[in-house]
Structure formats: structure tokens, C-alpha cells
């Protein structure tokens, strides 16, 4: 029994150990890596990705997948900028109104996404991917390929104003991470995600309305994507129809690297956090230690495989597909 | 999505069938002139017009398309008469769409095209030739493919020589750095032709500035987000040693500026490329030292104009000198001194071009190294 317990403990803590090992490795090669300023840089690039990863974690917990994030982020980011400008162009004058509006929109898109998946019985993979394309298309239509800028210094304070060395946007991400953790551990909905992911038939037989749980999961994910979009605009001061690009790869990789099992039921938002930090630490560290650019992509792939090998309990999976 | 795939398969199937028919028609049309005498060019009437390009999600391609539409309107047609064949970054789709368009119009076509990648240019122009249409290409083609080897159907190729303008921006950057210090370069997608040229331009300028060190050059994939993250990592690695930033395009510069803003660094000399509206505004505001405008509007219009006029027989491509078949598009350096004038002239009001002045604004014949 103790042997099994320690093995589980190792797997549980493996992602964090991988993260610590990476920090030690990069610091050993270039001590400049280990500085508060650099950690702030890693967290700035992590903050929007973390929101996407938390959102998609709920979906993956249910054993589904959501690939709509790129389109949803592009669309919500563009609409956020447009609404922000329309409501006065600065936070105090009414620009703040854009925030609840965009969060509601994110929820709406997620709801439709879930509805298509559940009601039309289209696999989540296909339904969400299609939804993502719709989002990107709508963003192209709205912008005509142009950039929409937000120039308000108060709003950009999310990036420029620092507390204890970290920009405000990092704290915003932490608050939403806390919210995700609360939902996951302290609410019925959170436990239902695990129930669906752990054994959908059983959950259904126990009287759980699985369809409703799925739709709620996608809606929740949509809200987190909208938060990511707002943080991304805070980070870059602009939105365009490609603002969401790359978020699919980074969020899903992070979630899996962090130890959330793609077959559902295993992991949670902490895994998403550690996973996002691992991927962004690798990206930052490779440049900081001066790795030539042509080996960086290969190295990222390699480290991702190592991290997944260490951090997922593949013995529990009967079939790997 | 599923309908997208279904449509695509349907299109491909129809396309394959039509391609056979079109090939037969193409052979027929090639045989026809021979019956009427050697090499007599076919003057088509009212050819169908199309622009084949990557996507609508960028200011650059939108500008190209606006040029194409301006030309179409100049010959008394409506914007809708120009068909957009969007390849979405896929060479296969680029070729399939063009073949379908040729088949639909029995080869009576004038097409302007960026073949998406260099090797795809040959099958595209050969398909057009086979069907008896006319095509002008921009940007992508291999060095061994020349319009004069293919014949009148391959009207022209336009590219932009990025090396010299990138060198010019580097010189402006180095002057602003006081002739000494460290520079980092954030590049485009590594294998992209313009990315390579723009880095080469920087390296050329470095030869004349021995006290300036190129600290690092890494790809940022033309992407604002990636550029911001790469710049942040550069700051960790090189810190105060960075006294200037050379960017491969405007989008990268936007990311660099935001990464510096997060660090509270202002006044860093930065140069960019592309001459987009926002970048020109930044040059006027002093956030950017310089950018380079390649006039995609004119490029988009004149490429289609060349294909169209060759198709209706206004001129015969094979009678033109080589520098009229392969030429460089215009490049305009935009600095603080002329940014306001430039913006008023090219961006706020798009100039009306004479679309029969095919080579006026161009920059000479393409030179291969």
C-alpha cells in the first residue's frame, strides 16, 4: 500500500518538480534567469494563457475537448476593444462597461458551443473547432484585417502598474485562478465535472443531468476565454483577428504537461497553473540561455514529452488513443 | 466544419473532372492558333478576373485586394467582378482554386496570384498556360522559373527587394544609437524569403558600424504576441546592453514596444517594415524611427492589370524586355520627417493610379544572386 501511495504522490507532484528542475537548470546555465524581473516577464506571458488553460481544464476534466479558444479570444478581444472605444475610450468614462459585456459574450459563445455539442450530438472536438472558425471569421469581418487599439493608460495599468514587482494583470489572473479552484472544489458543478469525466454512464445512471453539466462546462470555459482576451488586450494594447493565434497549442499543451489526463476525471486548475508556467518557463529559458532558434522548437517538443511522461499516471489508462 | 470538408471534397472532385475537360480545351486552344498561323496570340474578350492570395485577416492582403478592386472599377466593372481565391496558407488549395476558376471560365481568365510558396508557382502558371489563361504572380516563385520561358500566358512576376530597404532602416537605427551599442533583431518565419532578406539588410549595414554588436537575431514569426515574449526574454538575457531593436515587420515592432512598456523602458530606438497605418502613426509620434512601405495597393492593382491587358491583347508580353516581365515593386522609406506627408498621400487618401502605366512606379528588373 505504501509503495502505491508513494508512486501516486510522485505523479501528483511531478509537474511541480519538473518546473523546479527547469528553473534550476536554466539558472545554472545563466544566473540572470533567476531574478524577480524575469519571473515577472514569465508571468506576464503566462497570465492570458493561464486563463485559457483553466477554462479548457474544466472541459478536459469531463473527457471532452474544446478547440474554440483561438476564435473566441480573437472575437472577444476585438469586440472588447471596439466596445471600450465606443464607451468613451477610457476606463473611468465607461470603458469598464466593456468588461462585463465581454464576459457575458464569452459565456454566450461557450453556451452555444456546448449546445451544439450536446443537442446536435456533434463530438466536442468538431463542434468547438467549428465554433472557433466562426469566431475567427467574425473577427475578420469586424476588423477587415485592421488593428483595433486601446490607448487608455488606466486600463493599460494592468500591464504597467506593479505591486511587489508583478503587474496587476498577474494578480487578476491569480484571482480568477482562485475562482476556478473554488468552482472545482467547493461547488456541485465542480464535482459533477469529475463525475462526468470519471464515468459518464455511471454519472448518468446516478441521475446526473450530464447534458446540462456539459453545457455549463462550455459556458464557464467561454467566460475564462473572455478573461484571457481582456488580459491579452491589456498586455498588447490592441486586438486583431489573429489575437487568439497559438492559444490552442499553448493551453492544451500546458494542461496536459501539468498532469490533467486527456481521458478525463484527473487533475484540476493547479495542474493547469503548473503546466502554463512550465511551457512559458521553457520558452523564456531557451532564449535566456542562448539556445539557437533552430533547436528551440525541437527542444520544446522534447521537454513537453518528458514532462508528460513524468506527470501522468499512464498505468491508470487502459487504452491510449 | 463538416460542411467545409464536404464542400472541399466536392470541389476537388468537380475540379478533377473539370481539369480533364480544361486540359482538353487547353490543348484545343493551343492547337487553334497554329491552324491560323504561327504563334498568333488569342485576344480574349472580357476575361474573368481573379486574385489568389492568403487571407483577409491582414492589413497587407486587404490592401492588395483594394488595389485589385480599384483596377477592376477603372475598367468599368464592379468590385464583385473580381473573384477572391483565398488559399488560407495552403499551396494545394491555391492550385485547386485556380484550376477550378480556369475550368469554370474555359480558360478565358486574367489572374493575379501569390502562389503561397515558391515551388507552387510552377504548377500554377503551367495550369494557367494549359487552359489558355493569363497570370501575373507576386512574391513567391523559384529562381529558375521565368515568365519568358513559359510564354505569353505567364505575363509577369513582381517581387520586392527587401535587403536594401532593411539596410536603410538599420542605418537610421545605428545613427540614432550614436554608432555604438548592442542591437537585437526580431525576424519573421525563418524560411520566409522576406525574413531572410531583411536580416541580410541588417547584416550589410553592420559592416559599416564596427562598434555596434548584433547581440541576437531570432524569429518572431511576424507575430505581435511572440515578439513581445521574445523581447522580454532578450531583456533578461542582455539587459542594458540592448540599445536598439531591428524588427522584420510592423507587427513585431508593436510587440516589442509593448514588452518595453511593461518594463518601463521608453525612448528605445526601434525600426520596422511594411508601412502599415499604425506604424506610420508611431513614426509620427516618435515611438518608431522608421518603417518601409511597399505599396501593396499598387502591387495588387497593377498585377491584375498586366494579366488583363495581356489577355485582351493590349500588349504582347513576349515583345516586352525581361525587366518588364520580372520586376521589383516600389519601396518607400518612411521616417519622422516625411511620415505626415506620406500618411496624407498614401494612407488617408489612396492615390488614383493609371493602371496602364504598368512599370512606372516599379524598381527595375529582378536580379538573382
XYZ file of C-alpha atoms in Angstrom:
690
model
C 0.000 0.000 0.000
C 2.785 2.428 0.863
C 4.507 1.674 -2.439
C 1.374 2.555 -4.340
C 0.845 5.648 -2.246
C 4.317 6.987 -2.860
C 4.012 6.333 -6.568
C 0.801 8.349 -6.659
C 2.414 11.071 -4.626
C 5.309 11.288 -7.052
C 2.966 11.527 -10.016
C 0.907 14.144 -8.252
C 3.879 16.328 -7.532
C 5.855 15.520 -10.682
C 4.755 18.598 -12.686
C 5.874 20.911 -9.886
C 9.159 19.021 -9.608
C 9.632 19.381 -13.374
C 9.041 23.133 -13.043
C 11.542 23.434 -10.196
C 14.075 21.335 -12.105
C 13.703 23.604 -15.150
C 14.237 26.720 -13.034
C 17.380 25.184 -11.508
C 18.630 24.074 -14.938
C 18.165 27.478 -16.601
C 19.597 29.292 -13.571
C 22.670 27.067 -13.597
C 23.313 27.929 -17.248
C 22.513 31.624 -16.948
C 22.085 33.054 -13.418
C 20.253 36.069 -14.882
C 17.298 33.753 -15.349
C 16.723 33.703 -11.597
C 15.510 37.230 -10.948
C 12.261 38.803 -9.881
C 12.167 40.846 -13.101
C 12.443 37.717 -15.208
C 9.817 35.868 -13.198
C 7.556 38.877 -13.753
C 8.212 38.554 -17.512
C 7.315 34.853 -17.442
C 4.115 35.562 -15.510
C 3.108 38.352 -17.917
C 3.298 35.941 -20.840
C 1.586 33.251 -18.728
C -1.383 35.269 -17.474
C -3.652 35.156 -20.574
C -2.596 31.577 -21.373
C -3.402 30.550 -17.795
C -6.981 31.791 -18.172
C -7.413 29.743 -21.345
C -5.848 26.712 -19.668
C -8.148 26.966 -16.629
C -11.146 27.236 -18.942
C -10.204 24.240 -21.017
C -9.286 22.248 -17.886
C -12.960 22.013 -16.959
C -13.743 20.635 -20.401
C -10.881 18.152 -20.363
C -11.903 17.031 -16.866
C -15.183 15.950 -18.423
C -13.295 13.928 -21.005
C -14.281 16.329 -23.784
C -12.088 18.794 -25.638
C -12.599 22.425 -26.552
C -10.687 23.807 -29.516
C -12.677 27.018 -29.929
C -10.317 29.182 -27.855
C -8.461 30.868 -30.704
C -11.581 32.080 -32.451
C -13.334 33.002 -29.212
C -10.345 35.007 -27.975
C -9.921 36.820 -31.299
C -13.596 37.717 -31.432
C -13.944 38.751 -27.777
C -10.669 40.704 -27.863
C -11.729 42.614 -30.977
C -15.200 43.289 -29.586
C -13.716 44.288 -26.236
C -11.529 46.918 -27.918
C -14.421 48.167 -30.035
C -16.771 48.369 -27.029
C -14.081 50.010 -24.909
C -13.566 52.703 -27.523
C -17.315 53.103 -28.031
C -17.914 53.582 -24.290
C -15.544 56.513 -24.105
C -12.097 55.045 -24.701
C -11.035 55.153 -21.067
C -11.836 53.040 -18.078
C -13.315 55.756 -15.882
C -15.562 57.260 -18.561
C -17.383 53.998 -19.131
C -14.855 51.737 -20.775
C -15.234 49.397 -17.798
C -18.692 48.549 -19.138
C -16.946 46.617 -21.883
C -15.660 44.101 -19.336
C -18.946 42.592 -18.065
C -20.265 42.815 -21.609
C -17.396 40.756 -22.988
C -17.524 38.237 -20.134
C -21.230 37.761 -20.902
C -20.417 37.392 -24.580
C -17.769 34.783 -23.779
C -20.354 32.905 -21.725
C -22.824 33.182 -24.602
C -20.403 31.776 -27.149
C -19.466 28.964 -24.768
C -23.143 28.234 -24.192
C -23.820 27.960 -27.924
C -20.716 25.816 -28.266
C -21.997 23.448 -25.588
C -25.482 23.474 -27.042
C -24.213 22.491 -30.495
C -22.100 19.747 -28.980
C -24.859 18.333 -26.763
C -28.080 18.960 -28.715
C -26.800 18.200 -32.197
C -24.661 15.352 -30.828
C -21.556 16.555 -32.591
C -18.318 15.451 -30.894
C -16.891 18.317 -28.827
C -13.711 18.212 -30.897
C -15.582 19.077 -34.097
C -18.242 21.347 -32.603
C -15.705 23.519 -30.798
C -13.268 23.628 -33.709
C -16.086 24.794 -35.972
C -17.136 27.358 -33.387
C -13.556 28.621 -33.301
C -13.592 29.120 -37.071
C -16.837 31.033 -36.777
C -15.201 33.253 -34.156
C -12.141 33.954 -36.270
C -14.320 34.628 -39.290
C -16.460 37.063 -37.340
C -13.329 38.830 -36.080
C -12.045 39.189 -39.654
C -15.420 40.519 -40.726
C -15.465 43.088 -37.897
C -11.925 44.342 -38.372
C -11.439 43.841 -42.093
C -7.893 42.823 -41.185
C -7.141 46.035 -39.311
C -5.922 46.502 -35.755
C -8.145 47.955 -33.028
C -6.187 49.788 -30.363
C -6.897 50.644 -26.737
C -4.827 53.594 -25.588
C -6.152 54.201 -22.076
C -3.299 54.444 -19.543
C -5.560 53.430 -16.660
C -6.598 50.198 -18.380
C -3.032 49.565 -19.525
C -2.110 49.884 -15.833
C -2.894 46.157 -15.787
C 0.462 45.810 -17.543
C 2.390 48.868 -16.385
C 1.410 49.209 -12.708
C 3.360 46.844 -10.498
C 2.753 45.607 -6.978
C 5.650 43.718 -5.341
C 7.332 43.521 -8.724
C 4.444 41.924 -10.610
C 1.993 43.773 -12.902
C -1.665 43.981 -11.901
C -2.741 41.595 -14.674
C -0.882 38.801 -12.901
C -2.977 39.381 -9.767
C -6.149 39.431 -11.846
C -5.162 36.051 -13.271
C -4.488 34.757 -9.761
C -7.945 35.891 -8.613
C -9.604 34.073 -11.499
C -7.439 31.040 -10.839
C -8.764 31.136 -7.260
C -12.290 31.344 -8.637
C -11.585 28.322 -10.814
C -10.251 26.454 -7.812
C -13.358 27.384 -5.810
C -15.651 26.163 -8.577
C -13.692 22.964 -8.909
C -13.560 22.001 -5.253
C -16.380 23.792 -3.463
C -19.340 23.588 -5.819
C -21.593 20.811 -7.034
C -20.799 21.786 -10.600
C -17.078 21.209 -9.993
C -17.698 17.766 -8.553
C -20.038 16.983 -11.426
C -17.219 17.666 -13.904
C -15.225 14.916 -12.198
C -18.260 12.648 -12.137
C -18.795 13.033 -15.885
C -15.112 12.628 -16.662
C -14.608 9.694 -14.328
C -17.506 7.660 -15.694
C -20.212 9.291 -17.739
C -22.522 6.261 -17.781
C -22.325 5.955 -14.035
C -22.966 9.654 -13.553
C -25.956 9.439 -15.873
C -27.290 6.327 -14.123
C -26.977 8.140 -10.795
C -29.440 10.709 -12.040
C -26.987 13.414 -13.041
C -28.094 15.566 -15.966
C -24.897 15.080 -17.923
C -26.014 17.290 -20.806
C -26.618 20.220 -18.503
C -23.211 19.736 -16.868
C -21.531 19.736 -20.279
C -23.269 22.908 -21.399
C -22.358 24.568 -18.087
C -18.736 23.493 -18.580
C -18.500 25.053 -22.043
C -20.199 28.229 -20.818
C -17.712 28.502 -17.961
C -14.804 27.929 -20.347
C -16.158 30.727 -22.568
C -16.032 33.152 -19.633
C -12.416 32.250 -18.936
C -11.524 32.721 -22.622
C -13.072 36.189 -22.447
C -10.926 36.976 -19.377
C -7.899 35.794 -21.370
C -8.914 38.100 -24.227
C -9.127 41.109 -21.900
C -5.723 40.324 -20.373
C -4.244 39.865 -23.838
C -5.522 43.304 -24.838
C -4.085 44.701 -21.586
C -0.776 43.108 -22.482
C -0.563 44.286 -26.108
C -2.828 47.338 -26.181
C -4.504 46.094 -29.337
C -6.630 43.366 -30.846
C -6.896 41.952 -34.350
C -8.340 38.858 -35.959
C -5.206 36.840 -35.144
C -5.042 37.839 -31.462
C -6.101 34.335 -30.452
C -3.456 32.585 -32.547
C -1.312 29.990 -30.759
C -3.552 29.803 -27.689
C -4.833 26.386 -28.704
C -1.401 24.835 -28.700
C -0.140 26.537 -25.571
C -3.248 25.931 -23.440
C -3.775 22.287 -24.302
C -0.074 21.503 -24.068
C 0.066 23.244 -20.702
C -2.919 21.418 -19.320
C -1.538 18.038 -20.348
C 2.013 18.846 -19.243
C 0.545 19.956 -15.931
C -0.883 16.497 -15.409
C -4.527 16.750 -16.464
C -5.420 13.491 -18.188
C -6.996 13.889 -21.645
C -9.318 10.956 -20.890
C -10.966 12.987 -18.127
C -11.525 12.874 -14.409
C -7.923 13.541 -13.363
C -6.285 16.850 -12.467
C -7.510 20.374 -11.870
C -6.718 24.059 -12.078
C -3.434 23.751 -10.135
C -2.185 21.386 -12.798
C -3.150 23.976 -15.394
C -1.164 26.622 -13.493
C 1.960 24.497 -13.202
C 1.635 23.429 -16.846
C 1.365 27.004 -18.122
C 4.368 28.004 -16.025
C 6.370 25.036 -17.344
C 5.680 25.900 -21.003
C 6.374 29.622 -20.539
C 9.485 28.936 -18.461
C 10.800 26.718 -21.249
C 10.055 29.397 -23.869
C 11.709 32.133 -21.825
C 14.581 29.993 -20.594
C 15.610 28.771 -24.029
C 16.198 32.348 -25.177
C 17.814 33.377 -21.891
C 20.364 30.550 -22.016
C 21.044 31.391 -25.658
C 19.813 28.233 -27.346
C 19.966 28.676 -31.140
C 16.497 29.330 -32.551
C 16.540 26.317 -34.870
C 16.757 23.890 -31.943
C 14.200 25.704 -29.784
C 11.084 24.158 -31.333
C 12.582 20.686 -31.169
C 13.659 21.231 -27.575
C 10.186 22.468 -26.610
C 8.657 19.306 -28.080
C 11.184 17.121 -26.293
C 10.677 18.790 -22.917
C 6.903 18.552 -23.322
C 7.165 14.797 -23.888
C 9.422 14.416 -20.855
C 7.044 16.452 -18.722
C 4.028 14.416 -19.822
C 5.836 11.126 -19.238
C 6.715 12.191 -15.719
C 3.444 13.775 -14.768
C 0.661 11.498 -15.956
C -0.288 8.166 -14.498
C -0.451 6.223 -17.717
C -0.835 2.972 -15.833
C -4.382 4.020 -14.974
C -5.295 4.381 -18.631
C -6.353 1.141 -20.193
C -6.415 2.496 -23.702
C -4.359 5.402 -25.030
C -5.798 6.927 -28.170
C -16.619 22.355 -40.344
C -18.050 19.137 -41.679
C -19.688 21.051 -44.491
C -16.392 22.729 -45.145
C -14.739 19.357 -45.674
C -17.683 18.106 -47.686
C -17.595 21.181 -49.913
C -13.887 20.842 -50.278
C -14.100 17.225 -51.374
C -16.925 18.088 -53.752
C -14.924 20.941 -55.190
C -11.886 18.750 -55.569
C -13.918 16.078 -57.335
C -15.555 18.520 -59.705
C -12.234 20.133 -60.125
C -10.531 16.943 -61.177
C -13.259 16.307 -63.734
C -13.131 19.870 -64.985
C -9.404 19.741 -65.083
C -9.541 16.947 -67.619
C -12.037 18.901 -69.696
C -9.991 22.040 -69.277
C -6.852 20.228 -70.309
C -8.606 19.071 -73.427
C -9.859 22.596 -74.063
C -6.399 23.932 -73.355
C -4.838 21.621 -75.882
C -7.510 22.641 -78.318
C -6.843 26.321 -77.807
C -3.154 25.730 -78.219
C -3.751 23.880 -81.447
C -6.133 26.540 -82.761
C -3.721 29.435 -83.229
C -1.396 27.118 -85.069
C -4.106 26.496 -87.604
C -4.391 30.243 -88.138
C -0.698 30.897 -88.378
C 2.360 30.685 -86.239
C 2.094 31.986 -82.664
C -0.857 34.275 -83.248
C -1.944 35.328 -79.769
C -5.523 34.927 -78.854
C -7.097 38.219 -77.867
C -9.732 37.266 -75.350
C -12.824 39.295 -74.825
C -13.942 40.164 -71.351
C -11.807 37.691 -69.407
C -12.910 36.633 -65.920
C -10.805 38.295 -63.227
C -9.425 36.773 -60.028
C -6.916 37.473 -57.280
C -5.468 34.449 -55.467
C -3.917 35.253 -52.063
C -3.540 34.048 -48.491
C -6.197 35.588 -46.270
C -8.275 38.605 -45.393
C -7.010 38.783 -41.821
C -4.143 41.139 -42.529
C -3.879 44.772 -43.481
C -1.347 43.808 -46.137
C -3.577 41.475 -48.173
C -6.574 43.752 -47.730
C -4.533 46.487 -49.317
C -3.527 44.214 -52.200
C -7.173 43.344 -52.765
C -8.230 47.005 -52.621
C -5.763 47.681 -55.441
C -7.208 44.853 -57.496
C -10.701 46.225 -56.949
C -9.614 49.746 -57.875
C -8.293 48.419 -61.171
C -11.469 46.430 -61.851
C -13.561 49.553 -61.273
C -11.277 51.538 -63.567
C -12.307 49.330 -66.493
C -15.971 49.919 -65.817
C -16.728 46.772 -63.857
C -17.822 46.363 -60.268
C -15.744 45.087 -57.345
C -17.754 41.871 -57.402
C -16.383 41.089 -60.848
C -13.050 40.278 -59.238
C -13.164 36.853 -57.610
C -11.109 36.324 -54.456
C -9.463 32.911 -54.388
C -8.303 32.629 -50.784
C -5.754 29.877 -50.225
C -5.597 30.122 -46.403
C -1.898 29.410 -46.483
C -2.317 26.141 -48.421
C -0.496 25.676 -51.714
C -2.778 22.772 -52.616
C -5.836 24.966 -52.202
C -4.170 27.754 -54.151
C -3.628 25.429 -57.130
C -7.017 23.713 -56.836
C -8.896 27.035 -56.724
C -7.062 28.403 -59.739
C -7.721 25.215 -61.729
C -11.401 25.376 -60.792
C -11.563 29.028 -61.819
C -9.904 28.263 -65.163
C -12.270 25.389 -65.776
C -15.342 27.432 -64.894
C -14.381 30.145 -67.364
C -12.985 27.824 -70.033
C -9.574 29.395 -69.631
C -10.755 32.906 -70.524
C -9.191 34.355 -67.373
C -6.855 37.031 -66.119
C -5.456 36.043 -62.747
C -3.147 37.726 -60.264
C -1.639 35.430 -57.704
C 0.721 34.901 -54.818
C 1.341 31.170 -55.090
C 1.753 30.851 -51.280
C 5.164 29.220 -51.565
C 7.859 29.234 -54.213
C 7.567 25.661 -55.553
C 3.818 26.103 -56.100
C 4.324 28.863 -58.672
C 5.326 26.437 -61.424
C 2.264 24.152 -61.322
C 0.054 27.247 -61.060
C 1.438 29.013 -64.133
C 1.555 25.744 -66.083
C -2.105 25.101 -65.297
C -2.957 28.619 -66.462
C -0.954 28.179 -69.648
C -2.562 24.841 -70.361
C -6.017 26.364 -70.037
C -5.075 29.386 -72.152
C -5.493 31.958 -69.364
C -3.182 34.782 -68.340
C -1.461 35.172 -64.994
C 0.765 37.605 -63.124
C 2.425 36.478 -59.914
C 3.874 38.299 -56.946
C 6.313 37.330 -54.163
C 6.643 33.557 -54.455
C 8.361 31.748 -57.304
C 11.548 29.742 -57.605
C 14.596 31.453 -59.137
C 14.616 29.091 -62.123
C 11.055 29.897 -63.186
C 10.809 32.827 -65.612
C 7.783 34.257 -67.466
C 9.724 34.334 -70.759
C 10.360 30.577 -70.548
C 6.658 29.840 -70.098
C 5.349 32.205 -72.757
C 2.751 34.942 -73.103
C 0.370 33.283 -70.645
C 2.769 33.919 -67.775
C 2.669 37.689 -68.081
C 4.851 38.925 -65.248
C 6.279 38.443 -61.810
C 6.693 41.192 -59.235
C 8.690 40.936 -56.051
C 10.129 43.356 -53.556
C 13.798 43.652 -52.816
C 13.804 43.845 -49.041
C 17.525 43.777 -48.472
C 18.332 47.364 -49.356
C 15.383 48.996 -47.514
C 16.104 46.860 -44.424
C 19.696 48.032 -44.658
C 18.489 51.638 -44.857
C 16.358 51.266 -41.742
C 19.321 49.639 -39.962
C 21.497 52.662 -40.835
C 18.851 55.008 -39.442
C 18.735 52.859 -36.308
C 22.517 52.840 -35.889
C 22.713 56.591 -36.344
C 20.100 57.018 -33.605
C 22.139 54.708 -31.375
C 25.101 57.013 -31.805
C 27.065 54.477 -33.822
C 27.691 52.147 -30.894
C 25.938 49.685 -28.594
C 24.013 46.427 -28.979
C 21.173 45.620 -31.349
C 18.726 42.698 -31.394
C 16.795 41.558 -34.466
C 13.322 40.014 -34.245
C 12.635 38.256 -37.512
C 9.826 36.685 -39.496
C 9.186 32.971 -40.060
C 12.723 31.573 -40.558
C 12.381 30.160 -44.088
C 10.345 33.076 -45.474
C 12.164 34.872 -48.232
C 11.489 38.409 -46.945
C 12.569 37.380 -43.423
C 15.939 36.248 -44.740
C 16.374 39.385 -46.867
C 15.521 41.760 -44.034
C 18.073 40.158 -41.711
C 20.658 40.294 -44.503
C 19.995 44.004 -44.860
C 20.767 44.495 -41.178
C 23.982 42.494 -41.514
C 25.067 44.571 -44.515
C 24.685 47.778 -42.535
C 26.580 46.288 -39.571
C 29.728 46.080 -41.699
C 29.985 49.872 -41.642
C 29.413 50.120 -37.885
C 32.173 48.160 -36.144
C 31.180 49.458 -32.716
C 27.681 48.012 -32.971
C 27.237 44.425 -31.912
C 24.411 42.194 -33.149
C 23.531 40.607 -29.800
C 20.928 38.186 -31.080
C 18.622 37.515 -34.021
C 15.675 35.166 -33.567
C 12.391 34.535 -35.366
C 9.213 36.141 -34.012
C 7.116 34.646 -36.846
C 5.703 38.063 -37.922
C 3.613 37.856 -34.758
C 2.940 40.562 -32.149
C 2.442 38.209 -29.192
C 5.526 36.142 -29.963
C 7.551 39.330 -30.450
C 6.531 40.654 -27.019
C 7.584 37.411 -25.342
C 10.838 37.146 -27.283
C 11.722 40.751 -26.467
C 11.048 40.112 -22.758
C 13.448 37.155 -22.870
C 16.040 39.284 -24.690
C 15.808 41.866 -21.921
C 16.542 39.179 -19.321
C 19.496 37.888 -21.290
C 21.064 41.156 -22.414
C 19.571 43.798 -20.119
C 21.040 47.248 -20.657
C 23.271 46.015 -23.461
C 20.307 46.371 -25.836
C 20.343 49.915 -27.175
C 18.445 49.373 -30.413
C 15.890 46.988 -31.936
C 15.592 45.984 -35.613
C 12.214 44.404 -36.423
C 11.346 42.425 -39.548
C 7.863 43.935 -39.752
C 5.458 46.342 -38.099
C 3.518 43.683 -36.170
C 6.730 42.591 -34.488
C 7.531 46.193 -33.570
C 4.136 46.548 -31.859
C 5.010 43.587 -29.607
C 8.496 44.947 -28.899
C 7.109 48.334 -27.895
C 4.629 46.688 -25.504
C 7.314 44.474 -23.963
C 9.441 47.573 -23.343
C 6.437 49.421 -21.963
C 5.898 46.631 -19.418
C 9.483 47.206 -18.244
C 9.037 50.953 -18.092
C 11.634 51.431 -20.845
C 10.913 54.374 -23.130
C 12.826 56.013 -25.932
C 14.445 52.819 -27.261
C 15.364 53.272 -30.949
C 13.264 50.811 -32.995
C 12.802 50.343 -36.737
C 10.188 48.263 -38.537
C 8.941 47.301 -42.025
C 5.638 47.298 -44.019
C 4.381 50.870 -43.551
C 1.037 49.956 -42.003
C -1.216 52.739 -40.793
C -0.472 52.199 -37.083
C 3.262 52.016 -37.659
C 3.271 55.245 -39.653
C 1.366 56.893 -36.817
C 4.018 55.586 -34.409
C 6.738 57.071 -36.599
C 4.905 60.402 -36.419
C 4.614 60.070 -32.619
C 8.281 59.178 -32.294
C 7.710 55.624 -30.998
C 9.281 54.189 -34.138
C 12.228 55.605 -36.086
C 11.307 54.248 -39.495
C 9.255 51.758 -41.459
C 9.189 50.783 -45.141
C 6.110 50.970 -47.355
C 5.845 48.553 -50.269
C 2.622 49.949 -51.729
C 0.599 46.713 -51.750
C -2.371 48.635 -53.195
C -0.445 49.447 -56.350
C 1.031 45.925 -56.483
C -2.433 44.408 -56.222
C -3.844 46.640 -58.939
C -1.061 46.504 -61.464
C -0.613 42.725 -61.261
C -4.213 42.196 -62.253
C -3.967 44.999 -64.851
C -0.987 43.292 -66.514
C -2.780 39.945 -66.726
C -5.941 41.626 -68.008
C -4.255 43.723 -70.704
C -2.193 40.772 -71.876
C -5.417 38.753 -72.092
C -7.296 41.342 -74.152
C -4.264 41.911 -76.348
C -3.318 45.485 -75.348
C 0.281 44.330 -75.347
C 2.115 41.136 -76.112
C 4.234 40.042 -73.151
C 6.876 38.300 -75.258
C 7.629 41.590 -77.027
C 8.489 43.270 -73.726
C 12.049 43.277 -72.332
C 12.807 40.939 -69.424
C 12.771 43.769 -66.886
C 9.109 44.283 -67.748
C 8.336 40.626 -67.075
C 10.189 40.320 -63.755
C 10.498 43.473 -61.711
C 10.724 44.861 -58.221
C 7.793 46.681 -56.666
C 8.264 50.109 -55.118
C 9.663 50.604 -51.638
C 9.312 53.890 -49.776
C 11.217 54.609 -46.589
C 9.055 56.392 -44.015
C 10.826 58.438 -41.337
C 9.676 61.101 -38.919
C 10.466 63.899 -41.394
C 8.170 62.623 -44.105
C 5.688 60.466 -42.183
C 2.943 63.096 -42.118
C 3.257 63.777 -45.852
C 3.420 60.091 -46.577
C 0.326 59.352 -44.498
C -1.664 62.087 -46.204
C -0.587 60.941 -49.646
C -0.767 57.146 -49.421
C -2.874 56.129 -46.428
C -5.504 58.783 -45.722
C -6.345 59.121 -49.387
C -5.418 56.264 -51.601
C -3.925 57.801 -54.746
C -5.646 57.139 -58.053
C -3.258 55.235 -60.263
C -3.088 54.987 -64.003
C -3.417 51.214 -64.292
C -1.991 51.218 -67.802
C 1.296 52.641 -66.556
C 2.462 49.130 -65.782
C 6.060 49.766 -64.857
C 6.229 53.446 -63.860
C 6.460 53.069 -60.071
C 8.437 49.817 -60.253
C 12.019 49.454 -59.127
C 13.831 47.795 -62.018
C 14.309 44.206 -63.147
C 14.810 41.402 -60.640
C 18.440 40.496 -60.056
C 19.378 36.973 -58.974
C 22.413 36.374 -56.795
